[in-house]
Amino acid sequence: MGKSLPVFKPLPPADVRRIDQASRQILKRIGIRIKDDAILDKLKKAGAKVDYHNQRVRFEEEWLDELLSRAPSKFTLYSRDEKHNLPLGEGEVHFANGGRVFRIINIADGDYRLTMLKDIAHTATLVDRLEHIRFYVIACQAHDVEPQYYHLNDFCNAFNNTNKHVMGGCDNVEGVRQVWKLASLIAGGEDRLRKKPFFSVITNPISPLTIGPNAAKILSFCAIHGIPVTCASAPIAGATSPVTLAGTLAQMHAEVLAGISITQIFFPGAKVLYGAVPTTMDLRNMEFSMGSSEMGMMSAAAVQLSKLYHLPIRASAGVTESKRPDIQSGVEKSFSNLMVAMAGADCVLLAAGMLDSGNSVSYEQYAIDNEIIGMVYRVLSGIRVNKETLSLDVIEQVGPGGNYIMEEHTVDCMREEFFYPGLSIRYNFDIWEERGHPDMLSRANDMVHNILTEHAEGKDGLLGTDMLREIRKTFPEIKNI
Amino acid sequence: MNDFKALSEAVNKGDNKTALVEVQKSLDAGSSAEEILNKGLITAMNEVGDKFSKGLIFVPQMLRSAKTMQECTNLLQPFFQEGDITSKGKVLIGTVKGDLHDIGKNLVSMMLEGAGFTITDLGVDIPPEKFVEKTKEVKPDIIGLSALLSTTMPAMAQTIEALQKAGLRDQVKIIIGGAPVTEKYAQQINADSYAPDAGSAVNKAKALLGIS
Ligand code: B12
């Protein structure tokens, strides 16, 4: 899959280098503000130029290169079931859903509400069953859990409902520590978890050019404990970064390189992903816009920038401003998903479930996005050209005027050649009428219903009765498990 | 006769420097502050507002013009006899405790400032105590609270409670906003107003103070 990547490069090589040079100038001359004196001390000891008064760290080019060279160009995001392991840096593209929304939209009645812990269980179940969404990102805020324990509850529910890799945005190091303890228990020890970490963590710098104390502490903890981490820069062009795409890329690239080099100070060789979420502001009325064409272009360009340093990248795509699964969401999602996948991103986050500029999810949207991503994967796998696919023999056999329907060649090749959508309507008009005018959305609704009902019939969840008993004993803070 | 053409153009362009020079020139040439304000600045700003509502200019242009207008009125201030004409009212604004999102809040501040309010922006992650302390110091007419995380919304309620406890609640109007915040929530926590975006925040703020 995806062996011919990357095929979409929005920037010519010389421009990739110019942007990189600009970023290196930013790091050297302007520097990054790191709002944590303990971390500043640590960086200073490691050779950084630190201006304590302004909490500013400047990166000399040689020092930067030395740190970046320590970061691995390949590693695996492991899963509890090895068939879902995700090799990074190997030219494969792995799509995942988007995280941490606060609202869920019920498509059937148009109603919406705050998200709860059960929504994490349900969305994890959906991702587990939807084959093209390759790993799960903690989808939403569990508003029914006390703040001190939500990361722990979130991840536990995720682990119990999917064997795929779980990634999650965390806002403080205490939360990460709790999850790490839980995962160690499930893995059968800290060492085993370190060997095959089946969860990873997202944190963010604050554009422009700032890394907050929580982000710095999370980077440090993850690096030291062998948890893959990404410090994903999320500039908004025209608001928190220059309005120009090149300027936004230069600033974003600088922020990401700073985050990555910091992890390499804490632990040389720490598994870290280049993280990019470049977005835009509609300056007519100051409306945040994630589904813009420029978002896709910049995300694809970010892949080129990451590959300049041979770093695996967690890019973003598949986002929309639309509040419902509709024409706008379909257009915007397809557009960026395809661009970023064709650029060869190792991971593409936000690509499933999300609506409303990353504020909302709907269950149906997971099923629809799974299908969009399936179509993207089909594009990535390309047109196979070999003796068999060129089909000379069968063309000769059928000859002028025949047809290919019952040929063995058809049966041999038909499954591999086409992508077979599960939701798109392909029946003819009369059948469509006969079946009550279904559309992609109504079929997504049925699919979700089937997955979740089937799931409800299962018993204890994927962690198993014994492990769950153990978890309940060790972590009384975990609810509903 | 001064037609304020150059000044008007500078305000339209958001060209601070030229505008200030033009205001000074007009003063030196004997125009009254009133005349400069009414015939020059306000007329120009009306044009800007008109162009914005027709979609001919974008928000950054409108904000730059408003800023230019604001600085020109500051320059004129000493020439007016009666009181403070430059401020519609004082607004103390900040993102509540635990929350680092500030773009929306900054936009609201810029728009309010553009509309003639005086802004004290406390920044992000502001605990209730700090709001109380600053309220005593600044004596604002309006306090604006921003939260972008559903998990930091309770800090809005805590801030209002703290103001209540400090006996300051009745002296200020409180307006809240941010993506997860709703009108209903504003009522629940005893805020005076809510606005879904920066444009409506200006109207709501004016309504709170009974000005137009
Ligand atoms: C940009 C962004 C960030 C940037 C912030 C940069 C900055 N300088 O502000 C960064 C990357 C740092 C960030 C960090 C985090 N974020 Co964030 N972020 C966003 C994002 C994508 C856009 C917010 C934004 O700027 N919008 C544009 C502005 C113009 O709109 P606005 O803020 O809504 O403001 C308008 C109105 O709401 C209103 N308004 C706003 N304030 C006020 C105040 C008053 C008085 C009034 C009247 C009106 C008003 O007027 C404004 C202008 O029209 C949102 C998603 C979204 N679509 O909103 C997530 C989002 C808010 N973030 C989220 C999360 C989870 C986080 C993190 C916890 C992630 C992490 N793991 O670290 C951290 C939290 C850090 C912290 N403690 O605060 C979640 C929140 C979920 C929840 N539970 O509510 C969201 C929804 C995204 C998501 N799905 O993950 N984030």
CSV table of C-alpha atoms and ligand atoms in Angstrom, one decimal, chain A residues 99-102 141 143 169-171 202-207 234 236 240 281 286 288 290 354 356-359, chain B residues 93 98-105 107-108 144-151 175-180 194-198 201, ligand 1:
chain,number,residue,atom,x,y,z
A,99,GLY,CA,-9.7,14.4,19.4
A,100,ARG,CA,-10.9,16.4,22.4
A,101,VAL,CA,-14.1,17.9,21.1
A,102,PHE,CA,-16.7,19.0,23.6
A,141,GLN,CA,-14.0,15.5,26.7
A,143,HIS,CA,-17.7,15.8,31.0
A,169,GLY,CA,-4.0,15.0,23.8
A,170,CYS,CA,-3.0,15.6,27.4
A,171,ASP,CA,-3.0,18.8,29.3
A,202,ILE,CA,0.0,14.9,21.9
A,203,THR,CA,0.8,18.3,23.3
A,204,ASN,CA,1.1,21.7,21.7
A,205,PRO,CA,3.3,24.8,21.6
A,206,ILE,CA,1.4,28.1,21.7
A,207,SER,CA,1.9,30.0,18.5
A,234,ALA,CA,-1.2,24.7,15.4
A,236,ILE,CA,-3.7,30.1,12.5
A,240,THR,CA,-1.2,33.6,15.4
A,281,MET,CA,-8.5,32.6,9.6
A,286,MET,CA,-12.5,36.5,11.5
A,288,PHE,CA,-11.6,30.2,12.1
A,290,MET,CA,-9.8,24.5,9.2
A,354,MET,CA,-15.0,15.7,13.4
A,356,ASP,CA,-17.6,22.2,13.3
A,357,SER,CA,-13.9,23.3,13.2
A,358,GLY,CA,-12.9,20.6,15.6
A,359,ASN,CA,-15.5,21.5,18.2
B,93,ILE,CA,-11.0,41.5,30.0
B,98,GLY,CA,-6.6,27.2,33.5
B,99,ASP,CA,-7.3,28.4,30.0
B,100,LEU,CA,-4.6,29.6,27.6
B,101,HIS,CA,-6.7,30.4,24.5
B,102,ASP,CA,-6.5,34.1,23.7
B,103,ILE,CA,-7.3,34.7,20.0
B,104,GLY,CA,-11.0,35.1,20.5
B,105,LYS,CA,-10.5,37.3,23.5
B,107,LEU,CA,-10.3,39.9,18.8
B,108,VAL,CA,-13.1,41.0,21.2
B,144,GLY,CA,-15.3,40.3,29.9
B,145,LEU,CA,-14.5,36.7,30.6
B,146,SER,CA,-13.3,34.3,27.9
B,147,ALA,CA,-13.2,30.4,28.1
B,148,LEU,CA,-12.5,28.1,25.2
B,149,LEU,CA,-12.4,24.9,27.2
B,150,SER,CA,-15.6,23.4,28.5
B,151,THR,CA,-13.5,22.4,31.5
B,175,ILE,CA,-20.2,39.6,29.7
B,176,ILE,CA,-18.9,36.2,28.8
B,177,GLY,CA,-17.9,34.3,25.6
B,178,GLY,CA,-15.9,31.5,24.0
B,179,ALA,CA,-16.8,28.6,21.7
B,180,PRO,CA,-18.4,26.2,24.4
B,194,TYR,CA,-23.2,36.7,26.4
B,195,ALA,CA,-21.9,37.2,22.8
B,196,PRO,CA,-21.1,34.5,20.3
B,197,ASP,CA,-18.6,36.6,18.4
B,198,ALA,CA,-16.6,39.8,18.5
B,201,ALA,CA,-19.8,41.6,21.7
C,1,B12,C1,-6.1,27.6,18.4
C,1,B12,C2,-6.5,26.5,19.5
C,1,B12,C3,-5.5,26.3,20.4
C,1,B12,C4,-4.2,27.0,20.5
C,1,B12,C5,-4.5,28.3,21.3
C,1,B12,C6,-3.6,29.4,20.8
C,1,B12,C7,-4.0,30.7,21.4
C,1,B12,N1,-3.1,31.6,21.4
C,1,B12,O1,-5.1,31.0,21.8
C,1,B12,C8,-3.4,26.0,21.3
C,1,B12,C9,-2.7,25.0,20.3
C,1,B12,C10,-2.3,26.5,22.2
C,1,B12,C11,-4.4,25.2,22.0
C,1,B12,C12,-4.2,24.5,23.2
C,1,B12,C13,-5.1,23.7,23.8
C,1,B12,N2,-6.4,23.4,23.3
C,1,B12,CO1,-7.2,24.3,21.9
C,1,B12,N3,-8.1,25.0,20.3
C,1,B12,C14,-7.8,25.9,19.5
C,1,B12,C15,-8.9,26.0,18.4
C,1,B12,C16,-8.4,25.1,17.2
C,1,B12,C17,-9.2,27.3,17.9
C,1,B12,C18,-9.6,28.4,18.9
C,1,B12,C19,-9.6,29.8,18.3
C,1,B12,O2,-8.6,30.5,18.4
C,1,B12,N4,-10.6,30.1,17.5
C,1,B12,C20,-10.7,31.3,16.8
C,1,B12,C21,-11.3,32.4,17.6
C,1,B12,C22,-11.5,33.7,16.8
C,1,B12,O3,-12.6,32.1,18.0
C,1,B12,P1,-13.1,31.9,19.5
C,1,B12,O4,-12.0,31.7,20.3
C,1,B12,O5,-14.2,31.0,19.6
C,1,B12,O6,-13.6,33.4,19.9
C,1,B12,C23,-14.8,34.0,19.4
C,1,B12,C24,-16.0,33.7,20.2
C,1,B12,O7,-16.0,32.5,20.9
C,1,B12,C25,-16.2,34.9,21.0
C,1,B12,N5,-15.5,35.1,22.3
C,1,B12,C26,-14.3,34.5,22.7
C,1,B12,N6,-14.0,35.0,23.9
C,1,B12,C27,-14.9,35.8,24.3
C,1,B12,C28,-15.0,36.6,25.4
C,1,B12,C29,-16.0,37.5,25.5
C,1,B12,C30,-16.1,38.4,26.7
C,1,B12,C31,-17.0,37.6,24.5
C,1,B12,C32,-18.2,38.5,24.7
C,1,B12,C33,-16.9,36.8,23.4
C,1,B12,C34,-15.8,35.9,23.3
C,1,B12,O8,-15.7,35.9,20.2
C,1,B12,C35,-14.6,35.5,19.5
C,1,B12,C36,-14.3,36.2,18.2
C,1,B12,O9,-15.4,36.1,17.3
C,1,B12,C37,-10.1,25.3,19.2
C,1,B12,C38,-11.1,24.7,18.3
C,1,B12,C39,-12.1,25.7,17.8
C,1,B12,N7,-12.6,25.5,16.6
C,1,B12,O10,-12.5,26.6,18.6
C,1,B12,C40,-9.3,24.3,20.0
C,1,B12,C41,-10.0,23.8,21.3
C,1,B12,C42,-10.7,24.9,22.0
C,1,B12,N8,-8.8,23.4,22.1
C,1,B12,C43,-9.0,22.3,22.8
C,1,B12,C44,-8.1,21.7,23.7
C,1,B12,C45,-8.5,20.4,24.3
C,1,B12,C46,-6.8,22.2,23.9
C,1,B12,C47,-5.8,21.7,24.8
C,1,B12,C48,-6.2,21.1,26.1
C,1,B12,C49,-5.0,20.6,24.0
C,1,B12,C50,-3.8,20.0,24.7
C,1,B12,N9,-3.9,18.7,24.8
C,1,B12,O11,-2.9,20.6,25.1
C,1,B12,C51,-4.8,22.9,25.0
C,1,B12,C52,-5.3,23.7,26.2
C,1,B12,C53,-4.4,24.6,26.8
C,1,B12,C54,-5.1,25.4,27.9
C,1,B12,N10,-4.9,25.1,29.1
C,1,B12,O12,-5.8,26.3,27.6
C,1,B12,C55,-10.4,21.8,22.6
C,1,B12,C56,-11.4,22.1,23.7
C,1,B12,C57,-12.2,20.9,24.2
C,1,B12,C58,-13.0,21.3,25.4
C,1,B12,N11,-13.0,20.4,26.4
C,1,B12,O13,-13.7,22.3,25.5
C,1,B12,C59,-10.8,22.5,21.2
C,1,B12,C60,-12.3,22.6,21.0
C,1,B12,C61,-10.2,21.6,20.1
C,1,B12,C62,-10.2,20.2,20.2
C,1,B12,N12,-11.2,19.5,19.7
C,1,B12,O14,-9.3,19.6,20.7
C,1,B12,N13,-5.6,25.3,21.4
